[in-house]
Structures are given as structure tokens and as C-alpha cells.
Short mmCIF file of C-alpha atoms in Angstrom, two decimals:
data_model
loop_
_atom_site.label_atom_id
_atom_site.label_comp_id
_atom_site.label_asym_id
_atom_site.label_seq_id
_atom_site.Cartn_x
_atom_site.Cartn_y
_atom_site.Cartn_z
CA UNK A 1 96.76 102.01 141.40
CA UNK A 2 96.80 102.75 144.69
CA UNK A 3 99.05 101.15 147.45
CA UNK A 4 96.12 99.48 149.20
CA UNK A 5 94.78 98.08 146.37
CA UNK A 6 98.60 96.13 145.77
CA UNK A 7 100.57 95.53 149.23
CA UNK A 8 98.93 92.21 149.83
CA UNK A 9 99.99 90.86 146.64
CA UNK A 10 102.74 89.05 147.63
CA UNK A 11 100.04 86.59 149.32
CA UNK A 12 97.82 86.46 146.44
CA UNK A 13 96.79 84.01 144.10
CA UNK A 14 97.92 86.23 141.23
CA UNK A 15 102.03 86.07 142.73
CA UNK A 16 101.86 82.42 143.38
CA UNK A 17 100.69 81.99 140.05
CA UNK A 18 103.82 84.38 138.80
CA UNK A 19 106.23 82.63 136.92
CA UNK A 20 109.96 84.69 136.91
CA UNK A 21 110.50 88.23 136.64
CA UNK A 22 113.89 89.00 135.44
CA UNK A 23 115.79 92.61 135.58
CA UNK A 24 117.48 93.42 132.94
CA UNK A 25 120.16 96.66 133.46
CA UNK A 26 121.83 98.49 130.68
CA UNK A 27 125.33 99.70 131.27
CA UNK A 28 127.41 98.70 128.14
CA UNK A 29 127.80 102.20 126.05
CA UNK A 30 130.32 104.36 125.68
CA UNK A 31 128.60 107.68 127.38
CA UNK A 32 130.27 109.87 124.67
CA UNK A 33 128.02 113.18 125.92
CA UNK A 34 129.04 112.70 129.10
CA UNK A 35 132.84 112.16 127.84
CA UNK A 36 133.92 109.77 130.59
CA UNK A 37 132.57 106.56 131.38
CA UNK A 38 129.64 106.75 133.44
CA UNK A 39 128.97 103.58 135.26
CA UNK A 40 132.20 104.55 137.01
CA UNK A 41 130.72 107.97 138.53
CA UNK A 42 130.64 108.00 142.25
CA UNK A 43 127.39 109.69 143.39
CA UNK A 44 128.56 109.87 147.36
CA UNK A 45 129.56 106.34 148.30
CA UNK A 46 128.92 104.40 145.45
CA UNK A 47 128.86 104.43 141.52
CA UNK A 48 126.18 105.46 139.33
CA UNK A 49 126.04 102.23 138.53
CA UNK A 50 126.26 100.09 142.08
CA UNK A 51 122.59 102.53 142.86
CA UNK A 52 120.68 100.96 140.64
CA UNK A 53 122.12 97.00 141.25
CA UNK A 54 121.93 97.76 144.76
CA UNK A 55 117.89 98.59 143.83
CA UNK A 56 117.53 95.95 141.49
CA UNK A 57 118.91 92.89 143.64
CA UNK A 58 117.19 94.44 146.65
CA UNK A 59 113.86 94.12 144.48
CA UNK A 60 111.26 90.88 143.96
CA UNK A 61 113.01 90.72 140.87
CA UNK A 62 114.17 86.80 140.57
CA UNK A 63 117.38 87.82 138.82
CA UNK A 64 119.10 90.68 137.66
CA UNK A 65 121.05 90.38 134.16
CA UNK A 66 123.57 93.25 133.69
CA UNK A 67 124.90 94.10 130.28
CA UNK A 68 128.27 95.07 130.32
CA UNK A 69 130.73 96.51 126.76
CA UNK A 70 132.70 99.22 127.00
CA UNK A 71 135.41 99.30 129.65
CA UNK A 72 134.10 95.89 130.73
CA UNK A 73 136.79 94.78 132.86
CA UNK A 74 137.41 97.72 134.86
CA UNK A 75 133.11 98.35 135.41
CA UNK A 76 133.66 94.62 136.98
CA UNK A 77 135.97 95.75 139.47
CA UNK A 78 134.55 98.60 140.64
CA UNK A 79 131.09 96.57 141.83
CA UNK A 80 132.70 94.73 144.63
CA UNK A 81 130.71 92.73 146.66
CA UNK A 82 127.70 93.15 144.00
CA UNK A 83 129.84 90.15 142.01
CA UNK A 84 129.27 87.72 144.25
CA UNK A 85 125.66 87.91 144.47
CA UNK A 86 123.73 84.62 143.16
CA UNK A 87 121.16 86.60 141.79
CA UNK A 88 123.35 88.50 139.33
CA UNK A 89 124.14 87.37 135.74
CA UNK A 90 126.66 89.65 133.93
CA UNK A 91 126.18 89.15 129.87
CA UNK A 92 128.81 90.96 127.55
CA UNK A 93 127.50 93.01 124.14
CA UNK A 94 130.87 92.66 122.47
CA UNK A 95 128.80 95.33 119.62
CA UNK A 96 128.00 97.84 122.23
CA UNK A 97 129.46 100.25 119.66
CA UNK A 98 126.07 99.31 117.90
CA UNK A 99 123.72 100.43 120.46
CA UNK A 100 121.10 99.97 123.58
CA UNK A 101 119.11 97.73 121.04
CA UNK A 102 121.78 95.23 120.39
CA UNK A 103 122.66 95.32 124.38
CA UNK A 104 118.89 94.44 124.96
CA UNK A 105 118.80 91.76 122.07
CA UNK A 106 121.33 90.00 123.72
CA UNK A 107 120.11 89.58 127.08
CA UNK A 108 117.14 88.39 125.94
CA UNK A 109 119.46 85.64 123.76
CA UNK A 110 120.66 84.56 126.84
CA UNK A 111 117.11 84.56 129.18
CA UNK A 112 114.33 83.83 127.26
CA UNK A 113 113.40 80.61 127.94
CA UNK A 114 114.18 81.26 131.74
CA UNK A 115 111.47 83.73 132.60
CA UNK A 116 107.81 85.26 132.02
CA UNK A 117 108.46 88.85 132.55
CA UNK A 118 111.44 90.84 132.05
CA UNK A 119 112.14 94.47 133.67
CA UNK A 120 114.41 97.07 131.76
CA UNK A 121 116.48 99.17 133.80
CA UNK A 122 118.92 101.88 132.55
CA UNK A 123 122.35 101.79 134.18
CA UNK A 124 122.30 105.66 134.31
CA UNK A 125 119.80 106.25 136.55
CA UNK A 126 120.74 106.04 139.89
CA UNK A 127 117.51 107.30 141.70
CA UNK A 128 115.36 104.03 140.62
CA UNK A 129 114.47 102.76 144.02
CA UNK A 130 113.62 98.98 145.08
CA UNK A 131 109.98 100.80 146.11
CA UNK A 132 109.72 101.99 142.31
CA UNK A 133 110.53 98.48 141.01
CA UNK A 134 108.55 96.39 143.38
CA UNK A 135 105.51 98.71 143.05
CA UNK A 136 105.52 98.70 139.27
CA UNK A 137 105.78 94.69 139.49
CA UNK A 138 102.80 94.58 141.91
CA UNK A 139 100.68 96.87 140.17
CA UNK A 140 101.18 95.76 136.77
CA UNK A 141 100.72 92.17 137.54
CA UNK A 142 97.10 93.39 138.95
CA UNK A 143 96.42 94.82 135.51
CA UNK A 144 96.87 91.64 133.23
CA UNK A 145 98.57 93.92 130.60
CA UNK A 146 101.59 93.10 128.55
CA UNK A 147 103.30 95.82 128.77
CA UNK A 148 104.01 98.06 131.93
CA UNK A 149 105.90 101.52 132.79
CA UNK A 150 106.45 104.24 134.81
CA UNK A 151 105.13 107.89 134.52
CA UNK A 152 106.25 110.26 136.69
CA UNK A 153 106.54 113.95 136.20
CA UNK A 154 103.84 113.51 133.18
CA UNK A 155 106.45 111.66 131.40
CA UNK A 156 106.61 107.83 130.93
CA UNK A 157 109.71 106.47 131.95
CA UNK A 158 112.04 103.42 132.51
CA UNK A 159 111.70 101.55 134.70
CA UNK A 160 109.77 99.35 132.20
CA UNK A 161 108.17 95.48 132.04
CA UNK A 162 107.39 93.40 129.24
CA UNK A 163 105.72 90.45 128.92
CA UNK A 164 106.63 86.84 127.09
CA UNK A 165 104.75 87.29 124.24
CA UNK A 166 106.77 90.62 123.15
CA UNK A 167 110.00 88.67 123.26
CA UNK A 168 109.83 87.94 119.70
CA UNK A 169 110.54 91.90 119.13
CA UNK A 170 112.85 92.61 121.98
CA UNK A 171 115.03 90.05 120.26
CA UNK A 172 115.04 91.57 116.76
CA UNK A 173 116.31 94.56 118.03
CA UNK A 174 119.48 96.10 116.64
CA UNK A 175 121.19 99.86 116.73
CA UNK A 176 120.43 102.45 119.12
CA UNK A 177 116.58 101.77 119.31
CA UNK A 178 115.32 100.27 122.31
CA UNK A 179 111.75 99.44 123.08
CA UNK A 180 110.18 102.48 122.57
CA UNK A 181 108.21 101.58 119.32
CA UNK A 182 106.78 98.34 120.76
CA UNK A 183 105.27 100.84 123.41
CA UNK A 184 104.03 103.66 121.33
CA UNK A 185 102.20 100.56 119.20
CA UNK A 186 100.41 98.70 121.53
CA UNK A 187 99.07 101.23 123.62
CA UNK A 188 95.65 98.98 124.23
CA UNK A 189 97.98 96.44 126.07
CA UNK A 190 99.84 99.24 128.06
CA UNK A 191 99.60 99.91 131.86
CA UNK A 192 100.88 102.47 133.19
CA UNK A 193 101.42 103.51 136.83
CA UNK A 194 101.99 107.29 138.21
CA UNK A 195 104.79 107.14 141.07
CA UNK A 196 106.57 109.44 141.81
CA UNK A 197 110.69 109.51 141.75
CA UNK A 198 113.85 111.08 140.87
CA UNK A 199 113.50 109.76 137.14
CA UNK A 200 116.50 111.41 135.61
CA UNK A 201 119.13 109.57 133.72
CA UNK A 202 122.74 110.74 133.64
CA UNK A 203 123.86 111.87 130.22
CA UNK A 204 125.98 114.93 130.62
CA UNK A 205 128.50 116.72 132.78
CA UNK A 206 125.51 119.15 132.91
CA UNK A 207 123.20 116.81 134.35
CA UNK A 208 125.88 115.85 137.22
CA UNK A 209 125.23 119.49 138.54
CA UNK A 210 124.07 119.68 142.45
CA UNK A 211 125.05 116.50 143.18
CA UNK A 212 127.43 114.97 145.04
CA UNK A 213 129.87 113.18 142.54
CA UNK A 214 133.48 112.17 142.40
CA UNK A 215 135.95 111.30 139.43
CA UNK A 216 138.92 110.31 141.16
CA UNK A 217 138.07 105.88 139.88
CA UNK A 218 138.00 107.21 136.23
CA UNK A 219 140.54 109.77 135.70
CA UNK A 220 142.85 106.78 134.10
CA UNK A 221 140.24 105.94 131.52
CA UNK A 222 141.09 105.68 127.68
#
């Protein structure tokens, strides 16, 4: 889809027509490979985790629902100003020991009878811009698919979108699968939009390499 074909949607019959588009941001496990808690990383002047609100709530996403577990109270007071943001709903997965699925399952508890579309971000990827998000919405709205995502460097990739009628599955989730299967099985009701970013997610002390990082908010952690 090109950007010509998309930048006027905003005015279009197809947005006004839009019901709500909710973000949903995982950020609730335990990062065992990377060994500390990584929503806490500072990547230059913010956390891992601040990039990808910041991109979220700067986004034509209606609201942004982040799912918090481990280390819950001290992820809260490292996002600042981010807390007082209207647009921001914080939800708790008391199981995040249990996995992303569980995390996802209960946002969607708490938001499914609020909005059309949700958006799943992952709360370890703190390239995702507001161009990346915005762009998918636009194009995939264009498409009248159900389900939307990302490929960039011939890979597909969060960030993804999902419509109502798949809600049903997102809610059964449980354990460490996340949406992956409903993807890979309903590939005639799959867009898909090449853009190009900085896709990678943060799972190591490996993948923290080159970059511009500091410790010094987590060195107190259990």
C-alpha cells in the first residue's frame, strides 16, 4: 500500500465510519533471558518501555491498555508523566508467571465490549514508531481484512491488528502462546503491509549490544 493511496484517510468515509481502535502493550513477564527486568532498561533518555507508550499514545490509537505483572509497582514509577495520560489504562495479569497469552486474555476481559479493533504491541520493542502504527491502521482499514501486520525485513512482525470478530480466540488464550496460530490459520483474511523499521525486540543482554543503554534504575531488583 502505498502512502498516497492512505494519507487522506483520516478524511474519508472509511475513518468516520471507524468505530475504536485500542492498543494493547505487553510488558508483564519476567524477561528471564535477559536476567533483569526489561521494561526498566534505559535506551538513552528513557526506558525500553516509555519508547513504545510514548509511540503508542502519540498514535490514532483511541486508547492504549498496558499490561503490567512482574515488578508491577516499581514499572509504575518509572513511567512518570506517561501515568497521567487519559488515554492510558494500566490492567494487572496477576498469572504473568503463565505467559504473553494469559497477559493478552486479560486485556481483552477488560476491553471487549469497548472497541472494534485492537492493536498488539510488545513492550520490548522500543523502535515501533507512531509512523509504523498509524500507517498499519490506515492501510489495513483500506483493505477490509480482519487481520493486519507488519512485515519488514521479509519477516512478519508485531505490530499487529485484529478485528472484533477474532475476539472470541484472543480471549481463550492461556500460556505462553500469543496470537500467532490465529494468523498462520486465516491467512485468506490477512493483510499485510511492507514498512520498513527497526523491528527487533529486546530479549537478551546480547541483543542490548551497540546501543546506548543504562542499568543504574534496576540494579536493586529481586
Amino acid at each position: 500500500m502505498k502512502g498516497e493511496d492512505v494519507k487522506n484517510l483520516k478524511d474519508s468515509k472509511i475513518s468516520k465510519k471507524v468505530k475504536k481502535i485500542y492498543g494493547v502493550v505487553l510488558a508483564a513477564g519476567e524477561s528471564k533471558r535477559m536476567g533483569f527486568p526489561k521494561q526498566l532498561i534505559k535506551i538513552g533518555d528513557r526506558s525500553m518501555l516509555q519508547w513504545v507508550l510514548d509511540a503508542s499514545l502519540s498514535s490514532r490509537l483511541d486508547k492504549v491498555v498496558l499490561v503490567l505483572g512482574y515488578m508491577k509497582n516499581e514499572i509504575l514509577k518509572s513511567l512518570g508523566s506517561f501515568i497521567g495520560d487519559p488515554r492510558l489504562m494500566i490492567i494487572e495479569n496477576s498469572r504473568y508467571k503463565l505467559g504473553m497469552g494469559v497477559s493478552i486474555s486479560c486485556a481483552m476481559e477488560a476491553i471487549k465490549d469497548r472497541c472494534q479493533y485492537v492493536m498488539i504491541l510488545l513492550g520490548d520493542m522500543p523502535f515501533v514508531r507512531e509512523d509504523v502504527i498509524d500507517r498499519l491502521i490506515e492501510a489495513y482499514l483500506l483493505s477490509g481484512k480482519g487481520l493486519g501486520a507488519i512485515v519488514t525485513d521479509e519477516r512478519q512482525t508485531h505490530p499487529v491488528i485484529i478485528r472484533r470478530e477474532y475476539f472470541p480466540y484472543l480471549l481463550s488464550l492461556c500460556g505462553d502462546k500469543g496470537a500467532r496460530k490465529l494468523f498462520k490459520s486465516n491467512l485468506d483474511d490477512l493483510f499485510t503491509l511492507y514498512f520498513p523499521f527497526d523491528s527487533r525486540d529486546l530479549d537478551t543482554p546480547q541483543d542490548l549490544n551497540g546501543l546506548d543503554f543504562s542499568l543504574k534504575d534496576i540494579d536493586k531488583h529481586p
